[in-house]
CSV table of C-alpha atoms in Angstrom, one decimal:
chain,number,residue,atom,x,y,z
A,116,MET,CA,-30.0,-38.0,4.5
A,117,ALA,CA,-27.1,-35.6,3.8
A,118,LEU,CA,-26.1,-35.1,0.3
A,119,GLN,CA,-22.7,-36.7,-0.3
A,120,LEU,CA,-20.1,-36.1,-3.0
A,121,ASP,CA,-18.0,-38.6,-4.8
A,122,ILE,CA,-14.8,-38.6,-2.8
A,123,THR,CA,-12.5,-39.7,-5.7
A,124,THR,CA,-13.8,-36.9,-8.0
A,125,LEU,CA,-13.6,-34.4,-5.1
A,126,VAL,CA,-10.0,-35.4,-4.4
A,127,LEU,CA,-9.0,-35.1,-8.0
A,128,MET,CA,-10.7,-31.7,-8.3
A,129,PHE,CA,-9.1,-30.5,-5.1
A,130,ILE,CA,-5.6,-31.5,-6.2
A,131,THR,CA,-6.1,-29.8,-9.6
A,132,LEU,CA,-7.4,-26.6,-8.1
A,133,ALA,CA,-4.6,-26.6,-5.5
A,134,MET,CA,-1.9,-27.0,-8.1
A,135,THR,CA,-3.5,-24.4,-10.4
A,136,SER,CA,-3.7,-21.9,-7.5
A,137,PHE,CA,-0.1,-22.4,-6.6
A,138,ILE,CA,1.0,-21.9,-10.2
A,139,VAL,CA,-1.1,-18.7,-10.5
A,140,MET,CA,0.3,-17.4,-7.2
A,141,LEU,CA,3.8,-18.2,-8.3
A,142,MET,CA,3.3,-16.1,-11.5
A,143,ILE,CA,1.8,-13.3,-9.4
A,144,TRP,CA,4.9,-13.4,-7.2
A,145,ARG,CA,7.3,-13.4,-10.2
A,146,ILE,CA,5.6,-10.4,-11.7
A,147,ASN,CA,5.3,-8.4,-8.5
A,148,ARG,CA,8.4,-9.4,-6.5
A,149,ASP,CA,8.9,-6.0,-5.1
A,150,MET,CA,5.3,-5.6,-4.0
A,151,PRO,CA,4.9,-5.9,-0.2
A,152,GLY,CA,3.1,-9.0,1.0
A,153,VAL,CA,3.2,-11.0,-2.2
A,154,PRO,CA,6.1,-13.3,-1.2
A,155,TYR,CA,4.2,-14.2,2.0
A,156,TRP,CA,1.1,-15.0,-0.1
A,157,MET,CA,3.2,-17.2,-2.4
A,158,VAL,CA,4.8,-19.2,0.4
A,159,GLY,CA,1.4,-19.4,2.2
A,160,THR,CA,-0.2,-20.8,-0.9
A,161,LEU,CA,2.5,-23.4,-1.3
A,162,LEU,CA,2.1,-24.4,2.4
A,163,ASN,CA,-1.7,-24.5,2.1
A,164,THR,CA,-1.3,-26.8,-1.0
A,165,ALA,CA,1.1,-29.0,0.9
A,166,SER,CA,-1.1,-29.2,4.0
A,167,ALA,CA,-4.2,-30.0,1.9
A,168,LEU,CA,-2.4,-32.7,-0.1
A,169,THR,CA,-1.1,-34.2,3.2
A,170,SER,CA,-4.6,-34.4,4.6
A,171,VAL,CA,-6.1,-35.8,1.5
A,172,LEU,CA,-3.4,-38.5,1.0
A,173,SER,CA,-3.6,-39.4,4.7
A,174,ALA,CA,-7.3,-39.9,4.5
A,175,GLN,CA,-7.0,-42.0,1.3
A,176,ALA,CA,-4.1,-44.1,2.5
A,177,GLY,CA,-5.4,-44.5,6.0
A,178,TRP,CA,-2.4,-43.2,7.8
A,179,ALA,CA,-3.0,-43.5,11.5
A,180,ASP,CA,0.4,-42.9,13.2
A,181,GLY,CA,-0.3,-39.2,13.8
A,182,TRP,CA,2.5,-37.8,11.6
A,183,ALA,CA,0.3,-36.9,8.8
A,184,SER,CA,-2.1,-35.0,11.1
A,185,PHE,CA,0.8,-33.3,12.8
A,186,MET,CA,2.3,-32.1,9.5
A,187,GLY,CA,-1.1,-31.1,8.0
A,188,THR,CA,-2.2,-29.1,11.0
A,189,SER,CA,1.1,-27.3,11.7
A,190,ILE,CA,1.6,-26.5,8.0
A,191,SER,CA,-1.9,-25.2,7.7
A,192,LEU,CA,-1.6,-22.9,10.6
A,193,LEU,CA,1.7,-21.5,9.3
A,194,ALA,CA,0.1,-20.9,5.9
A,195,SER,CA,-2.8,-19.0,7.4
A,196,MET,CA,-0.5,-16.9,9.5
A,197,LEU,CA,1.6,-16.0,6.4
A,198,VAL,CA,-1.6,-15.1,4.5
A,199,LEU,CA,-2.5,-12.6,7.2
A,200,GLU,CA,1.0,-11.2,7.4
A,201,GLY,CA,1.1,-10.8,3.7
A,202,THR,CA,-2.2,-9.0,3.6
A,203,LEU,CA,-1.2,-6.6,6.4
A,204,GLN,CA,2.1,-5.8,4.6
A,205,PHE,CA,0.2,-5.4,1.3
A,206,ARG,CA,-2.0,-2.8,2.9
A,207,GLY,CA,1.0,-1.0,4.4
A,208,TYR,CA,0.6,-2.2,8.0
A,209,ASP,CA,4.2,-3.2,8.7
A,210,SER,CA,5.0,-4.0,12.3
A,211,ARG,CA,8.1,-5.5,13.8
A,212,ARG,CA,6.3,-6.3,17.1
A,213,ARG,CA,3.6,-8.2,15.2
A,214,GLN,CA,6.2,-10.2,13.3
A,215,GLN,CA,7.8,-11.1,16.6
A,216,LEU,CA,4.5,-12.2,17.9
A,217,PHE,CA,3.9,-14.4,14.8
A,218,LEU,CA,7.3,-16.0,15.2
A,219,ALA,CA,6.5,-16.7,18.8
A,220,LEU,CA,3.3,-18.5,17.7
A,221,ILE,CA,5.3,-21.0,15.5
A,222,PRO,CA,6.5,-23.2,18.4
A,223,VAL,CA,3.0,-23.0,19.9
A,224,PHE,CA,1.5,-24.3,16.7
A,225,LEU,CA,4.1,-27.1,16.5
A,226,ILE,CA,3.6,-28.2,20.1
A,227,ALA,CA,-0.2,-28.1,19.9
A,228,SER,CA,-0.2,-30.0,16.6
A,229,TRP,CA,1.9,-32.7,18.0
A,230,THR,CA,0.0,-32.9,21.3
A,231,TYR,CA,-3.4,-33.2,19.5
A,232,ARG,CA,-2.2,-35.4,16.6
A,233,LEU,CA,-4.2,-38.4,17.8
A,234,ASP,CA,-7.2,-36.4,19.0
A,235,PRO,CA,-9.2,-35.3,15.9
A,236,VAL,CA,-11.7,-33.3,17.9
A,237,ALA,CA,-9.2,-31.2,19.9
A,238,ARG,CA,-7.0,-30.9,16.8
A,239,ASP,CA,-9.8,-29.5,14.6
A,240,ILE,CA,-10.9,-27.1,17.3
A,241,PHE,CA,-7.4,-25.7,17.8
A,242,GLN,CA,-6.6,-25.6,14.1
A,243,ASP,CA,-10.0,-24.1,13.0
A,244,SER,CA,-10.0,-21.5,15.7
A,245,PHE,CA,-6.7,-20.0,14.4
A,246,ASN,CA,-7.4,-20.5,10.7
A,247,MET,CA,-10.9,-18.9,11.0
A,248,THR,CA,-9.4,-15.9,12.8
A,249,PHE,CA,-6.6,-15.4,10.4
A,250,GLN,CA,-8.8,-15.7,7.3
A,251,LEU,CA,-11.5,-13.3,8.6
A,252,LEU,CA,-8.9,-10.8,9.6
A,253,ALA,CA,-7.2,-11.0,6.2
A,254,GLY,CA,-10.5,-10.3,4.5
A,255,VAL,CA,-11.3,-7.3,6.6
A,256,VAL,CA,-7.8,-5.8,6.3
A,257,LEU,CA,-8.0,-5.9,2.5
A,258,VAL,CA,-11.0,-3.5,2.5
A,259,TRP,CA,-10.2,-1.6,5.7
A,260,ARG,CA,-9.9,2.2,5.0
A,261,THR,CA,-9.0,1.9,1.4
A,262,ALA,CA,-7.7,5.1,-0.2
A,263,SER,CA,-10.4,5.2,-2.9
A,264,ARG,CA,-13.5,3.4,-4.2
A,265,ASP,CA,-11.5,2.0,-7.0
A,266,GLU,CA,-9.1,0.3,-4.5
A,267,LEU,CA,-12.0,-1.0,-2.6
A,268,GLN,CA,-13.5,-2.6,-5.7
A,269,ALA,CA,-10.1,-4.0,-6.7
A,270,ASN,CA,-9.6,-5.7,-3.3
A,271,LEU,CA,-13.2,-6.8,-2.9
A,272,LEU,CA,-13.0,-10.2,-4.6
A,273,ALA,CA,-10.0,-11.3,-2.6
A,274,ALA,CA,-11.5,-9.9,0.6
A,275,SER,CA,-14.9,-11.7,0.0
A,276,ALA,CA,-13.2,-15.0,-0.8
A,277,SER,CA,-11.0,-14.8,2.3
A,278,ILE,CA,-14.1,-14.1,4.5
A,279,LEU,CA,-16.0,-16.9,2.9
A,280,ILE,CA,-13.1,-19.3,3.6
A,281,GLY,CA,-13.2,-18.1,7.2
A,282,LEU,CA,-16.9,-18.7,7.4
A,283,VAL,CA,-16.5,-22.2,6.0
A,284,VAL,CA,-13.9,-22.9,8.7
A,285,SER,CA,-16.2,-21.4,11.3
A,286,TRP,CA,-19.0,-23.7,10.1
A,287,ARG,CA,-16.9,-26.8,10.7
A,288,LEU,CA,-15.7,-25.4,14.0
A,289,ALA,CA,-19.3,-24.8,15.2
A,290,LEU,CA,-20.3,-28.4,14.3
A,291,THR,CA,-17.2,-29.8,16.1
A,292,LEU,CA,-17.9,-27.7,19.2
A,293,GLY,CA,-21.6,-28.8,19.1
A,294,GLY,CA,-20.6,-32.4,19.2
A,295,ASN,CA,-21.9,-33.2,15.7
A,296,GLU,CA,-20.4,-36.7,14.9
A,297,LEU,CA,-20.3,-35.9,11.1
A,298,ALA,CA,-17.7,-33.2,11.7
A,299,GLY,CA,-14.9,-35.6,12.4
A,300,SER,CA,-15.9,-38.7,10.5
A,301,GLY,CA,-13.2,-38.6,7.9
A,302,ALA,CA,-13.4,-38.4,4.1
A,303,ASP,CA,-16.8,-40.2,4.1
A,304,SER,CA,-18.4,-37.4,6.1
A,305,PRO,CA,-20.6,-34.9,4.1
A,306,VAL,CA,-19.2,-32.2,6.3
A,307,THR,CA,-15.6,-33.0,5.3
A,308,GLN,CA,-16.6,-33.3,1.7
A,309,TRP,CA,-18.4,-30.0,1.5
A,310,TYR,CA,-15.7,-28.4,3.6
A,311,ILE,CA,-13.1,-29.4,1.0
A,312,PHE,CA,-15.3,-28.5,-1.9
A,313,ALA,CA,-16.2,-25.1,-0.7
A,314,GLY,CA,-12.7,-24.3,0.7
A,315,ALA,CA,-11.0,-25.3,-2.6
A,316,ASN,CA,-13.3,-23.1,-4.7
A,317,PHE,CA,-13.2,-20.1,-2.4
A,318,HIS,CA,-9.4,-20.5,-2.4
A,319,VAL,CA,-9.3,-20.2,-6.2
A,320,ALA,CA,-11.5,-17.1,-6.0
A,321,TRP,CA,-9.1,-15.7,-3.4
A,322,ILE,CA,-6.1,-16.3,-5.7
A,323,PHE,CA,-7.8,-14.6,-8.7
A,324,GLY,CA,-8.9,-11.8,-6.4
A,325,LEU,CA,-5.3,-11.2,-5.3
A,326,SER,CA,-4.3,-11.1,-9.0
A,327,VAL,CA,-6.8,-8.3,-9.5
A,328,ALA,CA,-5.6,-6.4,-6.4
A,329,CYS,CA,-2.0,-6.7,-7.5
A,330,TYR,CA,-2.8,-5.6,-11.0
A,331,PHE,CA,-4.6,-2.5,-9.6
A,332,ARG,CA,-1.7,-1.8,-7.3
A,333,SER,CA,0.8,-2.1,-10.1
A,334,ARG,CA,-1.2,0.2,-12.4
A,335,GLN,CA,-1.5,2.7,-9.5
A,336,GLN,CA,2.3,2.7,-9.1
A,337,GLU,CA,2.8,3.1,-12.9
A,338,MET,CA,0.4,6.1,-12.9
A,339,LEU,CA,2.2,7.6,-9.9
A,340,LEU,CA,5.5,7.3,-11.6
A,341,ALA,CA,4.1,8.9,-14.7
A,342,ARG,CA,2.8,11.9,-12.6
A,343,GLU,CA,5.8,12.1,-10.2
A,344,ASP,CA,9.0,14.1,-10.8
A,345,SER,CA,11.8,11.6,-11.0
A,346,LEU,CA,14.3,13.8,-9.2
A,347,THR,CA,12.3,15.4,-6.3
A,348,ALA,CA,9.5,12.8,-6.1
A,349,LEU,CA,7.1,15.8,-6.0
A,350,PRO,CA,4.1,15.9,-8.4
A,351,ASN,CA,5.2,16.8,-11.9
A,352,ARG,CA,3.5,19.1,-14.4
A,353,ARG,CA,1.0,16.5,-15.5
A,354,TRP,CA,-0.2,15.9,-11.9
A,355,ILE,CA,-0.2,19.6,-11.3
A,356,ASP,CA,-2.6,20.1,-14.2
A,357,GLU,CA,-4.9,17.4,-13.0
A,358,LYS,CA,-4.9,18.8,-9.4
A,359,PHE,CA,-5.5,22.3,-10.6
A,360,ALA,CA,-8.5,21.2,-12.8
A,361,GLN,CA,-10.0,19.4,-9.8
A,362,THR,CA,-9.4,22.3,-7.4
A,363,LEU,CA,-10.8,24.8,-10.0
A,364,THR,CA,-14.0,22.7,-10.4
A,365,GLU,CA,-14.5,22.4,-6.7
A,366,ALA,CA,-13.8,26.1,-6.2
A,367,ARG,CA,-16.3,27.2,-8.8
A,368,ARG,CA,-19.0,25.0,-7.3
A,369,SER,CA,-18.3,26.1,-3.7
A,370,GLY,CA,-17.2,29.7,-4.2
A,371,GLU,CA,-14.0,28.9,-2.3
A,372,LYS,CA,-10.9,31.1,-2.9
A,373,PHE,CA,-7.6,29.4,-3.4
A,374,ALA,CA,-4.1,30.7,-4.1
A,375,LEU,CA,-1.6,29.6,-6.7
A,376,ILE,CA,1.9,30.2,-5.3
A,377,ILE,CA,5.1,29.7,-7.4
A,378,LEU,CA,8.7,30.0,-6.3
A,379,ASP,CA,12.2,29.6,-7.7
A,380,ILE,CA,15.7,29.4,-6.2
A,381,ASN,CA,17.7,32.7,-6.3
A,382,ASP,CA,20.9,32.5,-8.4
A,383,PHE,CA,20.4,28.8,-9.0
A,384,LYS,CA,22.4,28.9,-12.2
A,385,GLN,CA,25.5,29.8,-10.1
A,386,VAL,CA,25.3,26.5,-8.3
A,387,ASN,CA,25.3,24.5,-11.5
A,388,ASP,CA,28.1,26.6,-13.0
A,389,LYS,CA,30.4,26.4,-9.9
A,390,TYR,CA,29.6,22.9,-8.5
A,391,GLY,CA,28.1,21.0,-11.4
A,392,HIS,CA,24.7,19.7,-12.2
A,393,SER,CA,24.8,16.9,-9.6
A,394,ALA,CA,25.1,19.6,-6.9
A,395,GLY,CA,22.2,21.5,-8.5
A,396,ASP,CA,20.1,18.3,-8.3
A,397,GLU,CA,21.0,17.9,-4.7
A,398,VAL,CA,19.8,21.4,-4.0
A,399,LEU,CA,16.5,20.8,-5.7
A,400,THR,CA,16.0,17.5,-3.8
A,401,LYS,CA,16.7,19.1,-0.4
A,402,LEU,CA,14.5,22.1,-1.2
A,403,ALA,CA,11.7,19.7,-2.2
A,404,THR,CA,12.1,18.1,1.3
A,405,ARG,CA,11.8,21.4,3.0
A,406,LEU,CA,8.8,22.3,0.8
A,407,ARG,CA,6.9,19.2,1.9
A,408,LYS,CA,7.4,20.3,5.5
A,409,ALA,CA,6.5,23.9,4.8
A,410,VAL,CA,3.0,23.4,3.2
A,411,ARG,CA,-0.1,22.7,5.1
A,412,GLU,CA,-1.8,19.3,5.0
A,413,SER,CA,-4.6,20.7,2.8
A,414,ASP,CA,-2.2,22.2,0.3
A,415,PHE,CA,-0.6,20.7,-2.8
A,416,ALA,CA,3.0,21.2,-3.8
A,417,GLY,CA,4.7,20.2,-7.1
A,418,ARG,CA,7.6,20.9,-9.4
A,419,LEU,CA,6.9,22.9,-12.5
A,420,GLY,CA,10.3,22.3,-14.0
A,421,GLY,CA,13.9,23.5,-13.6
A,422,ASP,CA,14.1,25.3,-10.2
A,423,GLU,CA,10.4,26.4,-10.2
A,424,PHE,CA,7.9,24.9,-7.8
A,425,ILE,CA,4.2,25.5,-7.3
A,426,ILE,CA,1.8,25.3,-4.4
A,427,LEU,CA,-2.0,25.2,-4.5
A,428,ALA,CA,-3.2,26.7,-1.2
A,429,ARG,CA,-6.8,26.1,-0.3
A,430,GLN,CA,-9.2,28.4,1.6
A,431,MET,CA,-7.4,31.7,1.1
A,432,ASP,CA,-10.1,33.9,2.6
A,433,SER,CA,-7.9,37.0,3.1
A,434,ALA,CA,-4.8,38.7,2.0
A,435,GLU,CA,-3.4,38.5,5.5
A,436,LEU,CA,-3.7,34.7,5.5
A,437,LEU,CA,-2.0,34.4,2.2
A,438,MET,CA,0.8,36.6,3.4
A,439,GLN,CA,1.3,34.4,6.5
A,440,VAL,CA,1.4,31.3,4.3
A,441,VAL,CA,3.9,32.8,1.9
A,442,GLU,CA,6.2,34.0,4.8
A,443,ARG,CA,6.0,30.6,6.5
A,444,ILE,CA,7.1,29.0,3.3
A,445,ARG,CA,9.9,31.5,2.8
A,446,GLN,CA,11.2,30.9,6.4
A,447,GLN,CA,11.2,27.1,5.9
A,448,LEU,CA,13.0,27.3,2.5
A,449,ASP,CA,15.6,30.0,3.1
A,450,GLY,CA,18.8,29.1,4.9
A,451,LYS,CA,22.0,27.2,4.9
A,452,MET,CA,22.3,24.0,2.8
A,453,THR,CA,25.4,21.8,2.8
A,454,LEU,CA,26.3,19.9,-0.3
A,455,SER,CA,27.3,16.3,0.5
A,456,GLY,CA,29.6,15.9,-2.5
A,457,THR,CA,31.7,19.0,-1.9
A,458,GLY,CA,31.1,19.8,1.7
A,459,SER,CA,30.3,23.4,0.6
A,460,SER,CA,27.6,25.4,2.3
A,461,LEU,CA,25.1,27.4,0.3
A,462,ASP,CA,23.0,30.2,1.7
A,463,THR,CA,19.9,29.5,-0.3
A,464,GLY,CA,17.0,31.8,-0.8
A,465,VAL,CA,13.8,31.7,-2.8
A,466,SER,CA,11.6,34.3,-4.6
A,467,ILE,CA,7.9,33.7,-4.2
A,468,GLY,CA,4.8,35.0,-6.1
A,469,ALA,CA,1.1,34.4,-5.6
A,470,ALA,CA,-2.2,34.8,-7.4
A,471,VAL,CA,-5.7,34.2,-6.0
A,472,PHE,CA,-8.7,32.7,-7.7
A,473,PRO,CA,-10.9,34.3,-8.9
A,474,ALA,CA,-9.5,37.8,-8.4
A,475,ASP,CA,-6.3,37.3,-10.4
A,476,GLY,CA,-7.7,34.8,-13.0
A,477,ASP,CA,-9.9,31.8,-13.5
A,478,SER,CA,-7.5,29.5,-15.5
A,479,LEU,CA,-4.1,27.9,-14.9
A,480,ASP,CA,-2.4,30.1,-17.5
A,481,THR,CA,-3.8,33.4,-16.2
A,482,LEU,CA,-3.1,32.5,-12.6
A,483,LEU,CA,0.4,31.3,-13.5
A,484,GLY,CA,1.0,34.5,-15.4
A,485,ALA,CA,-0.1,36.7,-12.4
A,486,ALA,CA,1.9,34.6,-9.9
A,487,ASP,CA,5.0,34.7,-12.1
A,488,ALA,CA,4.8,38.5,-12.4
A,489,SER,CA,4.4,38.7,-8.6
A,490,MET,CA,7.5,36.4,-8.1
A,491,TYR,CA,9.7,38.5,-10.3
A,492,ARG,CA,8.7,41.6,-8.4
A,493,ASP,CA,9.7,39.8,-5.2
A,494,LYS,CA,13.0,38.8,-6.8
A,495,LYS,CA,13.7,42.4,-7.9
A,496,GLN,CA,12.9,43.7,-4.4
A,497,GLN,CA,15.3,41.1,-2.8
A,498,LYS,CA,18.1,42.1,-5.2
A,499,GLN,CA,17.6,45.7,-4.4
A,500,ALA,CA,17.6,45.0,-0.7
A,501,HIS,CA,20.7,42.8,-0.6
A,502,CYS,CA,22.5,43.8,-3.7
A,503,ALA,CA,24.4,40.5,-3.6
A,504,PRO,CA,24.2,37.2,-5.4
A,505,LEU,CA,24.0,33.8,-3.7
A,506,SER,CA,26.9,33.5,-1.3
A,507,THR,CA,29.0,30.3,-1.0
A,508,ASP,CA,31.3,29.2,1.7
A,509,SER,CA,33.7,26.2,1.3
């Protein structure tokens, strides 16, 4: 004989957990309104709670007109779809075509829910097939190609809970497809009771897992802002120091040579004096955009401060390769730049210096000193060659 649960206690527990889950999800949303995916989770949790309450109240009140099953099924499907969409957006997988597909599924859900409202077997098969797929996919997406082990660990609880919910749904689906009479026997069925019990508890675990994932994401964003230059969005001095320490440790272990390249904008003070600091900020921002395009994928670029920028270039095996890298950077950064505020055109140019580990030093200070000296030699050579300051055309 199958072990049965007290249905009254189960219903009360379910209602309490559902309301608690929604309140927690609402708080998560209020704290992380700008975080992608969270609004979808919040609405999905609300719909899941409404669908579950509709099903429970229908089972207790003995509603048999089909409206309760239609509402419960359609709302449940919409909720699962929102959960998956929220998870995809949370992980950065935004797609207009996918959203259009999901919108096209809404009338399909409504039509099928109405068509199967009086056929519990067909209704459960249709509903469980989609809910199982959505929940399993949501769980996999949370841990798919995470950026770090820390992110994987932060998302693991929510991912595991989502997959477990999907497995519970698949268990009931398998019983229904196998013709097990207990799968559709209403609230008195042990299958229904354990389905509600397991689903409710895993749903709470999913909610708390999302709170951990959102907290981790929020902390990551705070750390990024603390290490990011507010004007150019390039790494700031703090991040540069961290990256240099990491690069130095790896280079000492592997014997790899790397170059520290610094550059500044020629006659930058003239821009501030003639056009104002807002124009100077625009020049720095546009130069940072050019710099991102100029460096290789394996290199690291940041802003030291003022008009000085730095690049850590890995795998500098020869002086010829370093010269090629420096000249490519110069070609990308030098050239005309139009100021949006004044309409003036500036002929910008940069001075560049480089130092190589370990030949020119084995610490950030010594390499910076060597690169700085090299940059000022470059600046002097340019002035001797051109004998003219930064030219401006209105």
